[in-house]
Short mmCIF file of C-alpha atoms in Angstrom, two decimals:
data_model
loop_
_atom_site.label_atom_id
_atom_site.label_comp_id
_atom_site.label_asym_id
_atom_site.label_seq_id
_atom_site.Cartn_x
_atom_site.Cartn_y
_atom_site.Cartn_z
CA MET A 1 14.40 -6.27 -20.61
CA VAL A 2 13.55 -7.93 -17.23
CA LYS A 3 9.95 -8.65 -16.72
CA ASP A 4 8.21 -7.55 -13.65
CA MET A 5 5.89 -10.48 -13.35
CA LYS A 6 3.36 -8.55 -11.35
CA SER A 7 2.75 -6.40 -14.25
CA TYR A 8 3.67 -8.66 -17.19
CA SER A 9 0.85 -10.34 -19.12
CA ASP A 10 1.10 -12.70 -22.09
CA VAL A 11 -1.87 -10.86 -23.49
CA LEU A 12 -2.86 -7.31 -22.10
CA ILE A 13 -6.23 -6.35 -23.13
CA VAL A 14 -6.89 -2.54 -22.97
CA GLY A 15 -10.74 -2.07 -22.50
CA SER A 16 -13.35 -4.11 -20.91
CA GLY A 17 -16.38 -3.56 -23.49
CA HIS A 18 -17.71 -6.22 -25.54
CA GLY A 19 -14.74 -6.78 -27.62
CA GLY A 20 -12.24 -6.98 -24.78
CA ALA A 21 -14.38 -9.35 -22.78
CA GLN A 22 -15.05 -11.50 -25.88
CA ALA A 23 -11.34 -11.81 -26.69
CA ALA A 24 -10.52 -13.06 -23.27
CA ILE A 25 -13.29 -15.62 -23.37
CA VAL A 26 -12.11 -16.96 -26.75
CA LEU A 27 -8.49 -17.18 -25.62
CA ARG A 28 -9.54 -19.34 -22.54
CA GLN A 29 -12.30 -21.36 -24.64
CA ARG A 30 -9.52 -22.15 -27.21
CA GLY A 31 -6.95 -23.42 -24.59
CA PHE A 32 -4.77 -20.46 -24.32
CA SER A 33 -2.88 -21.07 -21.01
CA GLY A 34 -0.88 -17.83 -20.73
CA THR A 35 -1.60 -14.91 -18.47
CA ILE A 36 -4.37 -12.57 -19.50
CA ARG A 37 -4.92 -9.07 -17.92
CA ILE A 38 -7.68 -6.61 -18.79
CA VAL A 39 -6.96 -3.00 -18.02
CA THR A 40 -9.88 -0.75 -17.99
CA GLU A 41 -11.05 2.89 -17.13
CA GLU A 42 -14.20 1.53 -15.79
CA GLN A 43 -14.88 0.23 -12.16
CA GLU A 44 -17.19 -2.60 -13.36
CA PHE A 45 -16.68 -6.04 -14.85
CA PRO A 46 -17.60 -6.24 -18.53
CA TYR A 47 -21.36 -5.46 -19.15
CA GLU A 48 -23.53 -5.09 -22.30
CA ARG A 49 -23.78 -1.51 -23.35
CA PRO A 50 -26.77 -1.35 -25.78
CA PRO A 51 -29.20 -1.67 -22.90
CA LEU A 52 -27.93 1.51 -21.32
CA SER A 53 -30.11 3.61 -23.42
CA LYS A 54 -32.90 1.22 -23.42
CA GLU A 55 -33.87 -1.16 -20.64
CA TYR A 56 -31.23 0.04 -18.04
CA LEU A 57 -32.48 3.66 -18.41
CA SER A 58 -36.09 2.66 -18.40
CA GLN A 59 -35.21 0.49 -15.08
CA GLU A 60 -36.57 -2.62 -16.96
CA ARG A 61 -33.34 -4.37 -16.40
CA SER A 62 -30.94 -4.37 -13.41
CA PHE A 63 -27.27 -3.99 -13.97
CA ASP A 64 -26.43 -7.56 -12.55
CA ARG A 65 -28.54 -8.75 -15.64
CA MET A 66 -26.34 -6.92 -18.08
CA LEU A 67 -23.00 -8.47 -16.94
CA ILE A 68 -21.41 -10.39 -19.72
CA ARG A 69 -20.12 -12.88 -17.22
CA SER A 70 -20.14 -13.08 -13.34
CA GLU A 71 -17.30 -12.13 -11.29
CA ASN A 72 -16.60 -15.76 -10.48
CA PHE A 73 -16.20 -16.61 -14.15
CA TRP A 74 -13.42 -14.26 -14.59
CA ALA A 75 -11.84 -15.55 -11.50
CA GLU A 76 -12.28 -19.24 -12.58
CA LYS A 77 -10.77 -18.52 -15.95
CA GLU A 78 -7.85 -16.51 -14.30
CA VAL A 79 -8.47 -13.28 -16.23
CA ASN A 80 -7.13 -10.30 -14.15
CA PHE A 81 -8.49 -7.25 -14.00
CA ASN A 82 -7.27 -3.73 -13.25
CA PHE A 83 -9.99 -1.17 -12.82
CA GLY A 84 -9.72 2.73 -13.07
CA HIS A 85 -6.62 2.66 -15.30
CA SER A 86 -6.20 4.62 -18.52
CA ILE A 87 -3.40 3.76 -20.80
CA GLU A 88 -1.91 6.87 -22.11
CA ARG A 89 1.45 5.87 -23.72
CA ILE A 90 2.81 2.98 -25.42
CA ASP A 91 6.46 1.69 -26.10
CA PRO A 92 5.91 -1.02 -28.84
CA GLU A 93 9.65 -1.74 -28.99
CA ASN A 94 9.81 -2.75 -25.45
CA ARG A 95 6.21 -3.94 -25.19
CA ILE A 96 5.31 -1.64 -22.49
CA ALA A 97 2.05 0.34 -21.82
CA TYR A 98 2.06 3.22 -19.32
CA ASP A 99 -1.11 4.36 -17.53
CA ALA A 100 -1.78 7.97 -16.36
CA SER A 101 0.03 7.58 -13.25
CA GLY A 102 3.19 6.16 -15.03
CA HIS A 103 2.75 2.62 -13.91
CA MET A 104 4.16 0.16 -16.47
CA TRP A 105 2.09 -2.65 -17.94
CA LEU A 106 4.40 -5.24 -19.73
CA TYR A 107 2.94 -7.48 -22.36
CA GLY A 108 3.65 -10.30 -24.99
CA GLN A 109 0.68 -9.44 -27.15
CA MET A 110 -1.70 -6.45 -26.78
CA ILE A 111 -5.38 -6.23 -27.81
CA TRP A 112 -6.44 -2.62 -28.00
CA ALA A 113 -10.24 -2.75 -27.21
CA ALA A 114 -10.58 0.75 -25.72
CA GLY A 115 -13.55 1.80 -27.89
CA GLY A 116 -14.04 5.47 -27.54
CA HIS A 117 -15.53 8.39 -25.63
CA ALA A 118 -18.78 10.28 -26.24
CA ARG A 119 -17.97 13.30 -28.41
CA ARG A 120 -18.54 16.53 -26.31
CA LEU A 121 -19.89 20.00 -27.42
CA SER A 122 -17.31 22.73 -28.08
CA CYS A 123 -19.74 25.58 -27.89
CA ASP A 124 -20.07 28.27 -25.15
CA GLY A 125 -21.44 26.78 -21.85
CA SER A 126 -20.72 23.30 -22.61
CA ASN A 127 -19.21 22.87 -19.11
CA VAL A 128 -22.24 23.75 -17.05
CA ALA A 129 -23.86 21.24 -14.76
CA GLY A 130 -26.72 19.26 -16.24
CA LEU A 131 -25.10 18.20 -19.43
CA HIS A 132 -25.01 14.45 -19.87
CA THR A 133 -23.60 11.79 -22.44
CA ILE A 134 -24.65 8.13 -22.79
CA ARG A 135 -21.77 5.78 -23.02
CA THR A 136 -21.22 3.94 -19.68
CA ARG A 137 -23.15 2.83 -16.70
CA LYS A 138 -21.93 5.83 -14.60
CA ASP A 139 -23.27 8.06 -17.30
CA ILE A 140 -26.77 6.61 -17.08
CA ASP A 141 -26.54 6.64 -13.12
CA LYS A 142 -25.64 10.23 -13.02
CA LEU A 143 -28.52 10.98 -15.57
CA GLU A 144 -31.10 9.16 -13.41
CA SER A 145 -30.05 11.04 -10.21
CA GLU A 146 -31.13 14.25 -11.86
CA LEU A 147 -34.30 13.17 -13.74
CA ALA A 148 -36.69 13.39 -10.80
CA ASP A 149 -36.18 17.08 -10.55
CA ALA A 150 -36.30 17.86 -14.45
CA SER A 151 -39.36 18.10 -16.63
CA ARG A 152 -37.67 19.68 -19.71
CA VAL A 153 -35.14 17.58 -21.69
CA VAL A 154 -33.14 18.68 -24.79
CA ILE A 155 -31.37 15.94 -26.77
CA ILE A 156 -28.67 17.20 -29.23
CA GLY A 157 -28.31 14.65 -31.92
CA GLY A 158 -31.07 12.68 -33.80
CA GLY A 159 -29.18 9.39 -34.32
CA PHE A 160 -29.84 6.08 -32.61
CA ILE A 161 -28.65 7.11 -28.94
CA GLY A 162 -30.70 10.44 -29.07
CA LEU A 163 -33.81 8.63 -30.27
CA GLU A 164 -33.80 5.74 -28.05
CA THR A 165 -33.39 8.04 -24.96
CA ALA A 166 -36.00 10.27 -26.34
CA ALA A 167 -38.20 7.41 -26.39
CA ILE A 168 -37.66 6.29 -22.75
CA LEU A 169 -37.79 9.83 -21.44
CA SER A 170 -41.11 10.72 -23.17
CA LYS A 171 -42.44 7.50 -21.56
CA PHE A 172 -41.40 8.99 -18.16
CA GLY A 173 -43.62 12.09 -18.88
CA LYS A 174 -40.73 14.33 -19.77
CA LYS A 175 -41.08 17.17 -22.39
CA VAL A 176 -38.42 16.23 -24.81
CA THR A 177 -37.08 18.18 -27.68
CA VAL A 178 -34.51 16.62 -30.16
CA ILE A 179 -32.13 19.15 -32.01
CA GLU A 180 -30.70 17.53 -35.20
CA ALA A 181 -28.30 19.52 -37.49
CA GLN A 182 -29.55 17.50 -40.66
CA ASP A 183 -32.84 17.93 -42.21
CA ARG A 184 -34.26 14.61 -40.84
CA VAL A 185 -33.30 12.18 -37.98
CA LEU A 186 -31.19 9.16 -38.80
CA ALA A 187 -30.04 11.09 -41.94
CA ARG A 188 -26.55 9.60 -41.74
CA VAL A 189 -27.45 5.94 -41.42
CA ALA A 190 -30.83 5.56 -43.00
CA ALA A 191 -32.90 6.14 -45.94
CA LYS A 192 -35.85 8.92 -45.80
CA PRO A 193 -38.63 6.39 -45.22
CA ILE A 194 -36.93 5.15 -42.19
CA SER A 195 -36.48 8.65 -40.79
CA ASN A 196 -39.99 9.70 -41.46
CA PHE A 197 -41.35 6.73 -39.76
CA PHE A 198 -39.74 7.19 -36.72
CA GLU A 199 -40.04 10.86 -36.46
CA GLU A 200 -43.77 10.36 -36.80
CA LYS A 201 -43.82 7.82 -34.06
CA HIS A 202 -41.91 10.10 -31.65
CA ARG A 203 -44.05 13.00 -32.51
CA ALA A 204 -47.06 10.95 -31.61
CA HIS A 205 -45.59 10.46 -28.21
CA GLY A 206 -45.12 14.20 -27.73
CA VAL A 207 -41.42 14.36 -28.77
CA ASN A 208 -40.65 17.79 -30.37
CA PHE A 209 -38.05 18.28 -33.10
CA ARG A 210 -35.85 21.13 -34.14
CA LEU A 211 -34.34 19.97 -37.61
CA GLN A 212 -31.59 21.72 -39.67
CA ALA A 213 -30.67 23.36 -36.28
CA ALA A 214 -27.14 24.29 -34.84
CA VAL A 215 -26.53 24.90 -31.25
CA ALA A 216 -24.79 28.21 -30.42
CA GLU A 217 -24.73 28.09 -26.80
CA ILE A 218 -25.70 26.12 -23.72
CA GLU A 219 -27.35 28.63 -21.48
CA GLY A 220 -26.93 28.45 -17.59
CA ARG A 221 -27.49 30.20 -14.49
CA ALA A 222 -25.56 29.78 -11.24
CA GLY A 223 -23.47 27.07 -13.12
CA ARG A 224 -26.49 24.96 -14.05
CA VAL A 225 -28.06 24.49 -17.51
CA ILE A 226 -31.30 26.43 -18.17
CA GLY A 227 -31.58 26.26 -21.96
CA VAL A 228 -30.10 25.64 -25.38
CA ARG A 229 -29.75 28.69 -27.68
CA LEU A 230 -29.59 27.96 -31.44
CA GLU A 231 -27.86 29.84 -34.12
CA ASP A 232 -31.19 31.40 -35.29
CA ASP A 233 -31.22 32.96 -31.68
CA SER A 234 -34.19 30.91 -30.39
CA THR A 235 -33.87 29.14 -27.09
CA ILE A 236 -35.27 25.90 -25.84
CA PRO A 237 -35.60 25.78 -22.13
CA ALA A 238 -34.03 22.62 -20.46
CA ASP A 239 -33.46 21.24 -17.08
CA ILE A 240 -31.24 18.56 -18.51
CA VAL A 241 -29.34 18.46 -21.83
CA ILE A 242 -28.22 15.15 -23.36
CA VAL A 243 -25.51 15.08 -25.94
CA GLY A 244 -25.56 12.20 -28.55
CA ILE A 245 -23.39 13.57 -31.32
CA GLY A 246 -21.01 10.55 -31.89
CA LEU A 247 -18.02 8.92 -30.60
CA GLU A 248 -14.41 9.95 -30.40
CA PRO A 249 -12.36 6.77 -30.87
CA SER A 250 -9.65 6.16 -28.28
CA VAL A 251 -6.63 5.61 -30.24
CA THR A 252 -4.19 8.55 -29.41
CA PRO A 253 -1.58 6.30 -27.51
CA LEU A 254 -1.38 3.96 -30.62
CA LEU A 255 -1.07 6.94 -33.07
CA GLN A 256 1.60 8.62 -31.06
CA ALA A 257 3.54 5.29 -30.95
CA GLY A 258 3.47 5.38 -34.71
CA ALA A 259 0.38 3.29 -35.64
CA LEU A 260 -1.30 4.14 -38.94
CA GLY A 261 -4.76 5.58 -38.55
CA GLY A 262 -6.72 8.85 -38.15
CA ASN A 263 -10.31 8.33 -37.19
CA GLY A 264 -9.61 5.14 -35.60
CA VAL A 265 -6.47 2.99 -35.82
CA GLU A 266 -6.09 1.01 -39.16
CA VAL A 267 -6.11 -2.84 -38.91
CA ASP A 268 -5.70 -5.55 -41.45
CA GLU A 269 -7.99 -8.63 -42.03
CA PHE A 270 -6.53 -10.37 -38.77
CA CYS A 271 -7.11 -7.01 -36.84
CA ARG A 272 -3.53 -6.31 -36.55
CA THR A 273 -2.34 -2.76 -36.32
CA SER A 274 0.98 -1.46 -38.06
CA LEU A 275 2.71 -1.74 -34.68
CA PRO A 276 4.14 -5.24 -33.87
CA ASN A 277 2.32 -7.45 -31.37
CA ILE A 278 -0.70 -4.95 -31.07
CA TYR A 279 -3.99 -5.78 -32.49
CA ALA A 280 -7.12 -3.31 -32.31
CA ILE A 281 -10.86 -4.28 -32.34
CA GLY A 282 -14.18 -2.93 -32.02
CA ASP A 283 -15.37 0.77 -32.22
CA CYS A 284 -11.92 2.16 -32.58
CA ALA A 285 -10.60 -0.19 -35.44
CA ALA A 286 -10.63 1.17 -39.00
CA HIS A 287 -10.88 -1.80 -41.30
CA ILE A 288 -11.92 -2.63 -44.90
CA ASN A 289 -15.23 -4.40 -44.50
CA ASN A 290 -16.17 -7.06 -47.20
CA PHE A 291 -19.63 -5.54 -47.22
CA GLY A 292 -18.75 -2.03 -47.50
CA ASP A 293 -17.63 -0.11 -50.50
CA GLY A 294 -13.82 -0.46 -50.27
CA ARG A 295 -13.16 2.22 -47.80
CA LYS A 296 -11.71 1.84 -44.53
CA LEU A 297 -14.34 2.41 -41.69
CA ARG A 298 -15.23 1.88 -38.22
CA LEU A 299 -18.18 -0.03 -36.90
CA GLU A 300 -19.65 0.94 -33.65
CA SER A 301 -21.70 -2.23 -32.95
CA VAL A 302 -21.58 -5.19 -30.42
CA GLN A 303 -21.43 -7.61 -33.50
CA ASN A 304 -18.41 -6.02 -34.95
CA ALA A 305 -16.44 -5.92 -31.63
CA ALA A 306 -17.45 -9.36 -30.62
CA ASP A 307 -16.32 -10.93 -34.18
CA GLN A 308 -13.03 -9.00 -34.47
CA ALA A 309 -12.20 -10.20 -30.81
CA ILE A 310 -12.60 -13.79 -32.20
CA THR A 311 -10.40 -12.85 -35.18
CA ALA A 312 -7.63 -11.41 -33.16
CA ALA A 313 -7.74 -14.12 -30.50
CA LEU A 314 -7.52 -16.91 -33.03
CA HIS A 315 -4.69 -15.03 -34.67
CA ILE A 316 -2.70 -15.12 -31.31
CA LEU A 317 -3.48 -18.67 -31.15
CA GLY A 318 -1.89 -19.34 -34.53
CA GLN A 319 -5.39 -20.29 -36.04
CA PRO A 320 -5.57 -17.35 -38.32
CA GLN A 321 -9.06 -16.65 -39.80
CA PRO A 322 -9.64 -13.33 -41.54
CA TYR A 323 -12.69 -11.04 -40.43
CA VAL A 324 -15.57 -11.74 -42.85
CA SER A 325 -18.68 -11.22 -40.48
CA VAL A 326 -21.89 -9.67 -42.05
CA PRO A 327 -22.53 -6.30 -39.95
CA TRP A 328 -25.78 -6.11 -38.06
CA PHE A 329 -27.35 -3.62 -35.94
CA TRP A 330 -30.63 -2.86 -34.15
CA SER A 331 -32.71 -0.08 -32.30
CA ASN A 332 -35.71 -0.21 -30.14
CA GLN A 333 -37.87 2.85 -30.07
CA PHE A 334 -41.31 2.64 -28.31
CA GLU A 335 -42.91 -0.57 -29.32
CA HIS A 336 -41.03 -0.58 -32.71
CA ARG A 337 -37.92 -2.47 -33.59
CA LEU A 338 -35.42 -1.55 -36.38
CA GLN A 339 -32.96 -4.23 -37.46
CA THR A 340 -30.28 -3.62 -40.01
CA VAL A 341 -28.05 -6.17 -41.81
CA GLY A 342 -25.36 -5.24 -44.17
CA LEU A 343 -23.82 -1.64 -44.82
CA ASN A 344 -25.62 0.93 -46.98
CA ILE A 345 -22.40 2.96 -47.39
CA GLY A 346 -22.16 3.89 -51.04
CA TYR A 347 -25.48 2.53 -52.22
CA ASP A 348 -26.88 3.87 -55.35
CA SER A 349 -30.56 3.01 -55.14
CA GLU A 350 -33.22 1.79 -52.46
CA VAL A 351 -36.28 -0.33 -52.74
CA LEU A 352 -39.31 0.09 -50.34
CA ARG A 353 -41.06 -3.31 -49.36
CA GLY A 354 -44.23 -3.02 -47.75
CA ASP A 355 -46.03 -0.04 -46.43
CA PRO A 356 -44.83 2.18 -43.75
CA PHE A 357 -48.49 2.88 -42.77
CA THR A 358 -48.99 -0.69 -41.48
CA GLY A 359 -45.95 -0.38 -39.16
CA SER A 360 -44.08 -3.21 -40.97
CA PHE A 361 -41.75 -2.52 -44.02
CA SER A 362 -38.18 -2.71 -45.23
CA ILE A 363 -35.84 -0.64 -47.14
CA VAL A 364 -33.45 -2.75 -49.43
CA TYR A 365 -30.28 -0.92 -50.43
CA LEU A 366 -28.61 -1.82 -53.77
CA ARG A 367 -25.19 -1.20 -54.79
CA GLY A 368 -24.47 -1.88 -58.34
CA GLY A 369 -27.71 -3.68 -58.60
CA LYS A 370 -26.80 -6.07 -55.81
CA VAL A 371 -28.27 -6.23 -52.29
CA ALA A 372 -25.88 -4.31 -50.06
CA ALA A 373 -28.00 -3.88 -46.85
CA LEU A 374 -31.50 -3.81 -45.32
CA ASP A 375 -33.24 -1.72 -42.79
CA CYS A 376 -36.27 -3.72 -41.40
CA VAL A 377 -38.90 -2.20 -39.34
CA ASN A 378 -40.98 -4.62 -37.51
CA ALA A 379 -40.19 -7.15 -40.27
CA ILE A 380 -38.16 -10.01 -38.69
CA SER A 381 -38.48 -12.37 -41.54
CA ASP A 382 -37.01 -9.76 -44.01
CA TYR A 383 -34.19 -9.34 -41.74
CA ALA A 384 -33.56 -13.04 -41.32
CA GLN A 385 -33.84 -13.78 -44.86
CA GLY A 386 -32.24 -10.79 -46.24
CA LYS A 387 -28.88 -11.67 -44.33
CA LEU A 388 -28.22 -14.33 -46.98
CA LEU A 389 -29.01 -11.80 -49.73
CA VAL A 390 -26.33 -9.60 -48.42
CA GLN A 391 -23.74 -12.32 -47.53
CA ARG A 392 -24.06 -13.76 -51.19
CA ASN A 393 -24.15 -10.23 -52.86
CA VAL A 394 -27.31 -11.34 -54.81
CA GLU A 395 -28.61 -9.20 -57.79
CA ILE A 396 -32.24 -8.87 -57.78
CA SER A 397 -34.86 -6.94 -59.92
CA PRO A 398 -36.13 -3.87 -57.95
CA LYS A 399 -39.71 -4.44 -59.05
CA LEU A 400 -39.54 -7.95 -57.65
CA LEU A 401 -37.95 -6.80 -54.47
CA ALA A 402 -40.65 -4.23 -53.90
CA ASP A 403 -43.46 -6.79 -53.98
CA PRO A 404 -43.73 -8.22 -50.27
CA LYS A 405 -45.46 -11.21 -51.72
CA HIS A 406 -42.12 -12.55 -52.89
CA LYS A 407 -40.60 -13.88 -49.75
CA LEU A 408 -36.75 -12.82 -49.76
CA LYS A 409 -35.59 -16.46 -49.45
CA SER A 410 -37.23 -17.10 -52.87
CA PHE A 411 -34.40 -15.10 -54.39
CA LEU A 412 -31.81 -17.65 -53.01
CA LEU A 413 -33.17 -20.68 -55.07
#
């Protein structure tokens, strides 16, 4: 195979999120002298995504302050960018990636950091104007362009994205209704005390909830949304609808090329896919996490993307170090901060530390009697000290854990 040097890269990174950016940074920091190219669907240099539904939507933070590195940095590090390109096919045998126009991108090693796309509704009316998702800067800019003329907002999905967005828009004076299919918000990720606490805080700020509710149709008039009809035949009027029902991992080109996977592409402890010379990191990478319950899973977090990027880069550099990072997440809603460390997947009991009424408390999740994860609401010390409990898989009496007089660090002695 003759290399077209204009399209060849020693390392081709697909995706410009936290993972893709971190992989390029680590390669250069560790002395990699080969060519690096980042191919991305977006039109922006890499930026932080968590602020999109928080500070960027609330206009407390400008886009320039969200950039992971400046444009000059990438030029100085000789990291090439190709914006507005979506990789749709891969030939792993010849190490060629093809974009939607058929352009060929040749590579020595590939790091697939394409993340995913916000899951769309499939019900009737899901193509009318006024429906929004929150995944990219473009999504937020489009939403903001319509907010001035909207007073009623319906958010479909009571997860982190839905609740963070509800908090911001209620501050803007919008009438916000959250629709959730489960019997409580955050049901898929947190214990009931956490759900109850945040639901109560949202209601206190005027947010309405429809729980155990399924969407039947997005109602429109003249091609524009006017409401959301539920399966009980009730309708919630809406000027804008925001859909926050999860993420579809962008892995189709890898799977079609023969990579193992399904809900994500499977990777080993060095972030290698089953395809030769192709790594996968971040939201789309299904891996066995040391702090889970043994099943392969995807983690949609900045921490996971950045740490897996380090793992993949070091393996390319011939300095293999398996991925062993403790997972962590956070969410800001109104004046409250939820910090999570570890994975509560497969937990068999939970312990409440503190009193939710005071506004500062934690839930400790146990798996087989050992600390698996913590959700900490306005409880920074529990979060900081709890990380080591998770890391060391410490077994502690639930009675002792429940007493906030016992600092978590005391269980490490």
